[in-house]
One Martini backbone bead per residue (centre of mass of N, CA, C, O) as a GRO file, in nm:
protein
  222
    1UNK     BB    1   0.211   2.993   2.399
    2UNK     BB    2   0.523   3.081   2.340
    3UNK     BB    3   0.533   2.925   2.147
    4UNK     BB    4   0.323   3.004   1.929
    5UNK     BB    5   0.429   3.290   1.894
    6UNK     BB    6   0.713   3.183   1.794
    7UNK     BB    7   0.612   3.043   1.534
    8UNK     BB    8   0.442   3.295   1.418
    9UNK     BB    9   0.697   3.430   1.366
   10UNK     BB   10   0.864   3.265   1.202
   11UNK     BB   11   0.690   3.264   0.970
   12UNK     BB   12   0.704   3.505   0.910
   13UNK     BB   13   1.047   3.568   0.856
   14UNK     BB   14   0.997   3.366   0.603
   15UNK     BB   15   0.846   3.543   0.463
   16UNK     BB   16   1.009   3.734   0.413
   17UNK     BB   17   1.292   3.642   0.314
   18UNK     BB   18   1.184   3.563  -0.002
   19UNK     BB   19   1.189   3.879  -0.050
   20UNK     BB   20   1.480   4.013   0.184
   21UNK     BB   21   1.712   3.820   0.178
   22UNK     BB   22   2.059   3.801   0.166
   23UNK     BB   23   2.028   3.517   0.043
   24UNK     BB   24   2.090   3.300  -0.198
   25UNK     BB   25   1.824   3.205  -0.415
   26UNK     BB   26   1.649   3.000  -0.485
   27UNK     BB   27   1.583   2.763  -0.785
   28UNK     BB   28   1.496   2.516  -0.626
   29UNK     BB   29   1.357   2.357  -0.353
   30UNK     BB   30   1.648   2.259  -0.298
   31UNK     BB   31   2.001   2.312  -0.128
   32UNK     BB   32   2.167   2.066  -0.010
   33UNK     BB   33   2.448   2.085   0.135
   34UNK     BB   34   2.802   2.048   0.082
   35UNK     BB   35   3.010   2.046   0.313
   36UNK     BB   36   3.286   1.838   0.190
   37UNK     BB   37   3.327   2.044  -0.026
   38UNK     BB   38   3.591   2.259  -0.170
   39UNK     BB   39   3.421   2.461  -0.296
   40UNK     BB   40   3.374   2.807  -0.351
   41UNK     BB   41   3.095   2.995  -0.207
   42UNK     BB   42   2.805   3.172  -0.159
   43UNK     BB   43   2.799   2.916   0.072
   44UNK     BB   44   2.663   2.568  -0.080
   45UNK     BB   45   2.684   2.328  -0.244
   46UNK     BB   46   2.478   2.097  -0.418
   47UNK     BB   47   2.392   1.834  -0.364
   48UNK     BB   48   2.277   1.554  -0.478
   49UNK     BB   49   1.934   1.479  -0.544
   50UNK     BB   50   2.007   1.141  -0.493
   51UNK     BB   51   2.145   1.204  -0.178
   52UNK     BB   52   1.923   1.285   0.006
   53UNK     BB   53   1.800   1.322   0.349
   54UNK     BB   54   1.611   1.388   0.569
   55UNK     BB   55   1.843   1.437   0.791
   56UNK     BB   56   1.930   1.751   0.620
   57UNK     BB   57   1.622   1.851   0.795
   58UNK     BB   58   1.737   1.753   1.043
   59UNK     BB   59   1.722   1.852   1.458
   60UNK     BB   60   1.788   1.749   1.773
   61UNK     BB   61   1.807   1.867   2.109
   62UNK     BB   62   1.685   2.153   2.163
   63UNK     BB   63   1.605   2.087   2.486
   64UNK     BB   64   1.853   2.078   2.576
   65UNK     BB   65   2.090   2.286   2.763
   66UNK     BB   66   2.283   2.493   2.816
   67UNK     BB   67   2.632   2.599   2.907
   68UNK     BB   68   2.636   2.857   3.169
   69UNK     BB   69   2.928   2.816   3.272
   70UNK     BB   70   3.020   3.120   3.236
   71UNK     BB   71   3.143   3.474   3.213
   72UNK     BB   72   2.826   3.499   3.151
   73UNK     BB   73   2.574   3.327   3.166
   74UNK     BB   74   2.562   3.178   2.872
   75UNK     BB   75   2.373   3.010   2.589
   76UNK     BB   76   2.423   2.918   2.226
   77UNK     BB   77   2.235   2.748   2.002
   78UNK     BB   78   2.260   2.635   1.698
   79UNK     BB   79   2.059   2.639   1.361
   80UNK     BB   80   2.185   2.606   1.105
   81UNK     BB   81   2.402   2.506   0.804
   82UNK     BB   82   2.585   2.315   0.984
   83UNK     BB   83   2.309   2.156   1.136
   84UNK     BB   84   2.110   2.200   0.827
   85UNK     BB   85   2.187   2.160   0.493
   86UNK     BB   86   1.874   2.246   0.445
   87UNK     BB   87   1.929   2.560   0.438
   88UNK     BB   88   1.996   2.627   0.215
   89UNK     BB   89   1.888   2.893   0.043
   90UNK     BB   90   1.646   2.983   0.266
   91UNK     BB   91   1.660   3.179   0.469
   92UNK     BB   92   1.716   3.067   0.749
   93UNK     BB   93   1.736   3.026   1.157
   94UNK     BB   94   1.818   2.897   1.467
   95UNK     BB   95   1.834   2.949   1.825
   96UNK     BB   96   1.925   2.883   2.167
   97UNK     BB   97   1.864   3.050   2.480
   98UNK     BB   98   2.062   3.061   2.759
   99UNK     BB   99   1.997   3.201   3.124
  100UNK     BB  100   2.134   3.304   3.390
  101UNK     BB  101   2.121   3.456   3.639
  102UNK     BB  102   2.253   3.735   3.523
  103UNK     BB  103   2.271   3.661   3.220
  104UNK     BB  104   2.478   3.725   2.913
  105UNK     BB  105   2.413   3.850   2.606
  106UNK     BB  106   2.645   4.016   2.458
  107UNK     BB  107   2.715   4.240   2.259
  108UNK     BB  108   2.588   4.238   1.921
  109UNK     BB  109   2.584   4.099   1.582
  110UNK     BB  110   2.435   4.030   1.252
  111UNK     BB  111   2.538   4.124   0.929
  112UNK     BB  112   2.311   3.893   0.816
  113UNK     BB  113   2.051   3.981   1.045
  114UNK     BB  114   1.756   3.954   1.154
  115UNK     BB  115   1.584   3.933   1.461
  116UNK     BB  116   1.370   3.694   1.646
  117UNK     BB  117   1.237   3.680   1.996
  118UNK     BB  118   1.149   3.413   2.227
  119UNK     BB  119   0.990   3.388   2.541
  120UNK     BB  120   0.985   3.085   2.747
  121UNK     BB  121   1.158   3.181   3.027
  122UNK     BB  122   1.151   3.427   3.219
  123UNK     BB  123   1.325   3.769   3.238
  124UNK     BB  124   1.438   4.025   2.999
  125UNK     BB  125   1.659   4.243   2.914
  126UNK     BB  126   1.702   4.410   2.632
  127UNK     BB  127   1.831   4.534   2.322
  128UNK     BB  128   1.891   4.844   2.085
  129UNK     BB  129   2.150   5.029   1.853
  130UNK     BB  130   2.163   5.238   1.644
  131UNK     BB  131   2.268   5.415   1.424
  132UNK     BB  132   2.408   5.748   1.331
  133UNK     BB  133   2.167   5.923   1.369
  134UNK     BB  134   2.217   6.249   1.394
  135UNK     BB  135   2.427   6.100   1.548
  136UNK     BB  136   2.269   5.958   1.714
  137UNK     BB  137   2.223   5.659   1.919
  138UNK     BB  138   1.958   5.488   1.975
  139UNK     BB  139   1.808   5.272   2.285
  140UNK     BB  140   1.634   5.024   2.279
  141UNK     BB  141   1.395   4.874   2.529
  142UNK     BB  142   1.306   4.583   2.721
  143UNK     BB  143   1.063   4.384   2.908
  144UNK     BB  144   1.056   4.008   2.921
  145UNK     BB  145   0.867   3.779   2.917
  146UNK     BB  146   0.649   3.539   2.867
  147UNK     BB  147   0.586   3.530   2.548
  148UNK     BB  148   0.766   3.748   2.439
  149UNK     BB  149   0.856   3.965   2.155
  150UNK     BB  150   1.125   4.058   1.962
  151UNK     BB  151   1.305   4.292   1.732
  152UNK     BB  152   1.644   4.288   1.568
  153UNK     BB  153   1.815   4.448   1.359
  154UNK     BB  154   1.987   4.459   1.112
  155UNK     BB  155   2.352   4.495   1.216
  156UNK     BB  156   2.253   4.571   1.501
  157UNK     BB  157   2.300   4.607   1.837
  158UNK     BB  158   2.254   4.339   2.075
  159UNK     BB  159   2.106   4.213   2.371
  160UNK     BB  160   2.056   3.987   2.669
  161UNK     BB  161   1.897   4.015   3.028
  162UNK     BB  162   1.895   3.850   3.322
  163UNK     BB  163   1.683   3.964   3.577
  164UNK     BB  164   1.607   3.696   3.684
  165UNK     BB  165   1.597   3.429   3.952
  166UNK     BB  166   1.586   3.232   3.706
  167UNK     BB  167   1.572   3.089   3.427
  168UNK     BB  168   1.636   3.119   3.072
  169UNK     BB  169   1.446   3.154   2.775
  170UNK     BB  170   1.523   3.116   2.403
  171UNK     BB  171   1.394   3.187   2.047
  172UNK     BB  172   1.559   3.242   1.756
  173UNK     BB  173   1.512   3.416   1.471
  174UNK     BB  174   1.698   3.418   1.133
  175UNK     BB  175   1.760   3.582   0.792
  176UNK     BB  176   1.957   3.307   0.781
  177UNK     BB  177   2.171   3.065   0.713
  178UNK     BB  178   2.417   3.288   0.819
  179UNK     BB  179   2.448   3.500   1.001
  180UNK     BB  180   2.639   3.583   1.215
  181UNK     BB  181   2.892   3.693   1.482
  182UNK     BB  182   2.956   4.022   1.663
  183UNK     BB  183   3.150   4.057   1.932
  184UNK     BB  184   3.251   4.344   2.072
  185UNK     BB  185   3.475   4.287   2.249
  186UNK     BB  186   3.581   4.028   2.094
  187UNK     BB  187   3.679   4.263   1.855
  188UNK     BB  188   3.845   4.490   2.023
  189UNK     BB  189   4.005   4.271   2.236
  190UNK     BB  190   4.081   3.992   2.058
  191UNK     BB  191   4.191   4.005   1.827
  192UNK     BB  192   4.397   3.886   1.505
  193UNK     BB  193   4.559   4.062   1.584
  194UNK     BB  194   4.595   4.325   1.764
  195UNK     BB  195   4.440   4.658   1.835
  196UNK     BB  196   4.593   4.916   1.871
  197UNK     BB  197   4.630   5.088   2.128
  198UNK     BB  198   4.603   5.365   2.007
  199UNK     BB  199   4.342   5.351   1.864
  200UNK     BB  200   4.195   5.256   2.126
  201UNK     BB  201   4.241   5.513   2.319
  202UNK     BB  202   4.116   5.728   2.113
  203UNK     BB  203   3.843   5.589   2.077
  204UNK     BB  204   3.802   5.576   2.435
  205UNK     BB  205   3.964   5.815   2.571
  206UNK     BB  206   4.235   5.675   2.719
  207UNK     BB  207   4.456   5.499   2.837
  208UNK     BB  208   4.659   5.243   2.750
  209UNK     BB  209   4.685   5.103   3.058
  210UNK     BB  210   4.355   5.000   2.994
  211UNK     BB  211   4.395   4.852   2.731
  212UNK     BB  212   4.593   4.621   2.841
  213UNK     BB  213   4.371   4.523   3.078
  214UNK     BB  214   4.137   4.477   2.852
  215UNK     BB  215   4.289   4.224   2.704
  216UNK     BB  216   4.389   4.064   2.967
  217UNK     BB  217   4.105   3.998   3.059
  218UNK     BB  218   4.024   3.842   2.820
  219UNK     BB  219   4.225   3.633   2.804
  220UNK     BB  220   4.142   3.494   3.060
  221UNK     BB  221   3.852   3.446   2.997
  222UNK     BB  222   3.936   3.308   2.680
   0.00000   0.00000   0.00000
């Protein structure tokens, strides 16, 4: 019932993607990435139509869980166009997330891609943190049996945590071929070169000697 619900969400996904998503619109039925090109384009330039092979959009795998052994207690496994070379320009890719007891998918955004989740196995707390409306951020929460899907909006920061006693999965289709993906504590603490001690504890209000230990417990941990 669970994959049922989630396959009916993303076919709707891939309905509106092709007329709201922001990735570059085909021109003819598929234009499978040509991975090896040098040509830099916005997105990937198109294999020659008679190299083409089912292999293209093909990928196998998904069913074997992640390694969720790790400081955050979650696994990603990602199926964009890096591993699927025919989604290029088709405006769609999919995830799949595994979560340890307590395992945490933490807060983070996804710039070019709204996300549709569906809860294969377990219980998740969700939520998303919408932009500064009226000054206010205001923060919408689910708790996700299986079988429930969320809809996280594009580029708004958003999170899932196993509040149950079992391991979880979920399924996300995104509406992007390469959404794109930033963790916000590792890009606010963890960044290369890192951002200034100044401005972060301007920014959240602290010493300056807090915002060294969380850099370097950062980088201890990844």
């Amino acid at each position: 019932m669970a994959v049922k619900l989630f396959l009916i969400a993303l076919l709707a996904l891939a309905s509106c993607s092709a007329i709201l998503a922001s990735d570059p619109s085909p021109l003819q039925d598929f234009c499978v990435a040509d991975l090896q090109s040098k040509v830099f384009v916005n997105g990937f330039p198109c294999k020659n139509m008679n190299d083409v092979k089912a292999e293209d959009f093909f990928l196998s795998g998904l069913d074997r869980p992640g390694d969720t052994n790790n400081y955050v207690g979650s696994s990603v496994t990602p199926v964009n166009v890096n591993q699927i070379p025919g989604l290029n320009t088709l405006g769609i890719s999919l995830v799949r997330i595994d979560y340890a007891p307590n395992g945490l998918n933490p807060p983070h955004t996804h710039p070019r891609a709204t996300e549709i989740l569906a809860v294969l196995e377990g219980e998740l707390y969700v939520g998303f943190v919408t932009s500064n409306i009226n000054n206010v951020n205001r923060l919408f929460t689910k708790i996700l049996k299986k079988g429930d899907v969320f809809v996280f909006p594009e580029g708004l920061i958003h999170f899932q945590f196993n509040i149950g006693k079992t391991n979880a999965i979920a399924l996300a289709g995104l509406s992007s071929q390469n959404p794109g993906v930033i963790t916000i504590a590792n890009a606010v603490f963890g960044s290369k070169p890192p951002i200034s001690d100044d401005v972060l504890a301007k920014a959240f209000q602290v010493d300056k000697n807090l915002i060294d230990w969380l850099q370097a417990q950062f980088w201890t941990y990844n």
